[in-house]
């Protein structure tokens, strides 16, 4: 097909059926093509009235309830033409049509599209909804984890809600709640003592510099226990603050490390430590991110 020639389903000379969309657009399709991918259409074609003797041959018309903007994305897949460029809205429309007409082969091709164009990074919530609608549980798990770790707990506006039940949304919120609980349990420090709960911090938490002023503010003026994590108290206060944020179930589980690092630099009371505070904070935050991601990966999304 040349660049100037119409697609076969847009050429009246190549079809034996008119597919008429809800907005009145007509596509001239081959019954065999639709019947091969859809048992629903196959049954419809079996019920089409045969021509009477002497009756002029005309293309039968099948009216569908979906608009042309949706069908124009489905028909190239039916005809095995060039893979169309699909937005998330397009993917939702395609999944809706393929479920209605039981086009399982076409529907399965949406898996690749959902994983493309960085959709999981830019809009994991919508990807989760569409993956659930399409039956792609593995993609739903990836998207739910990305939304939980990096996006504030606020349900965005999206037409993808139409494709799922309220139960699907509840499962996502419940998953986020359990992930937050796991993260809190992993990073909450109830003791300054180096033990099994705090050993993940031992290699990354910045130690006090040893100066008199730094020692005076270590542990907020408290007496340091034996075998302690000898560091300035504000590192623990930052962990406490993060635990409070996670407990509210509103913040993303992975904190904004640049924002936290700047705040820690401003709060440092030791003049000797301030010069290395930003670098120490970034190292600390990477370890924190790794720890939270590790425990969240062990939480299962239920279906």
mmCIF file of N, CA and C in Angstrom, residues 189-202 226-229:
data_model
loop_
_atom_site.group_PDB
_atom_site.id
_atom_site.type_symbol
_atom_site.label_atom_id
_atom_site.label_comp_id
_atom_site.label_asym_id
_atom_site.label_seq_id
_atom_site.Cartn_x
_atom_site.Cartn_y
_atom_site.Cartn_z
ATOM 1 N N UNK A 189 13.104 3.540 63.735
ATOM 2 C CA UNK A 189 14.196 3.223 64.656
ATOM 3 C C UNK A 189 13.730 3.521 66.072
ATOM 4 N N UNK A 190 13.570 2.479 66.859
ATOM 5 C CA UNK A 190 13.116 2.649 68.239
ATOM 6 C C UNK A 190 14.279 2.734 69.215
ATOM 7 N N UNK A 191 15.484 2.445 68.725
ATOM 8 C CA UNK A 191 16.665 2.475 69.593
ATOM 9 C C UNK A 191 17.863 2.935 68.775
ATOM 10 N N UNK A 192 18.776 3.662 69.417
ATOM 11 C CA UNK A 192 19.998 4.088 68.748
ATOM 12 C C UNK A 192 21.053 2.982 68.738
ATOM 13 N N UNK A 193 20.747 1.865 69.375
ATOM 14 C CA UNK A 193 21.710 0.778 69.463
ATOM 15 C C UNK A 193 21.836 0.061 68.127
ATOM 16 N N UNK A 194 23.039 -0.323 67.774
ATOM 17 C CA UNK A 194 23.274 -1.082 66.552
ATOM 18 C C UNK A 194 22.780 -2.510 66.761
ATOM 19 N N UNK A 195 21.674 -2.854 66.116
ATOM 20 C CA UNK A 195 21.082 -4.176 66.268
ATOM 21 C C UNK A 195 20.526 -4.626 64.916
ATOM 22 N N UNK A 196 19.783 -5.736 64.920
ATOM 23 C CA UNK A 196 19.266 -6.272 63.660
ATOM 24 C C UNK A 196 18.359 -5.274 62.942
ATOM 25 N N UNK A 197 17.632 -4.472 63.709
ATOM 26 C CA UNK A 197 16.707 -3.524 63.099
ATOM 27 C C UNK A 197 17.439 -2.371 62.421
ATOM 28 N N UNK A 198 18.573 -1.985 62.972
ATOM 29 C CA UNK A 198 19.271 -0.799 62.464
ATOM 30 C C UNK A 198 20.543 -1.123 61.681
ATOM 31 N N UNK A 199 20.866 -2.394 61.497
ATOM 32 C CA UNK A 199 22.156 -2.724 60.877
ATOM 33 C C UNK A 199 22.232 -2.262 59.423
ATOM 34 N N UNK A 200 21.085 -2.103 58.749
ATOM 35 C CA UNK A 200 21.128 -1.617 57.364
ATOM 36 C C UNK A 200 21.636 -0.179 57.296
ATOM 37 N N UNK A 201 21.549 0.545 58.427
ATOM 38 C CA UNK A 201 22.022 1.925 58.470
ATOM 39 C C UNK A 201 23.518 2.035 58.765
ATOM 40 N N UNK A 202 24.098 0.963 59.283
ATOM 41 C CA UNK A 202 25.447 1.056 59.846
ATOM 42 C C UNK A 202 26.484 1.548 58.840
ATOM 43 N N UNK A 226 26.253 2.124 74.677
ATOM 44 C CA UNK A 226 27.342 1.322 74.135
ATOM 45 C C UNK A 226 26.874 0.644 72.846
ATOM 46 N N UNK A 227 27.796 0.446 71.872
ATOM 47 C CA UNK A 227 27.464 -0.138 70.572
ATOM 48 C C UNK A 227 26.385 0.662 69.860
ATOM 49 N N UNK A 228 26.483 1.977 69.953
ATOM 50 C CA UNK A 228 25.451 2.820 69.351
ATOM 51 C C UNK A 228 25.831 3.217 67.935
ATOM 52 N N UNK A 229 24.827 3.674 67.204
ATOM 53 C CA UNK A 229 25.049 4.302 65.913
ATOM 54 C C UNK A 229 25.451 5.743 66.192
#
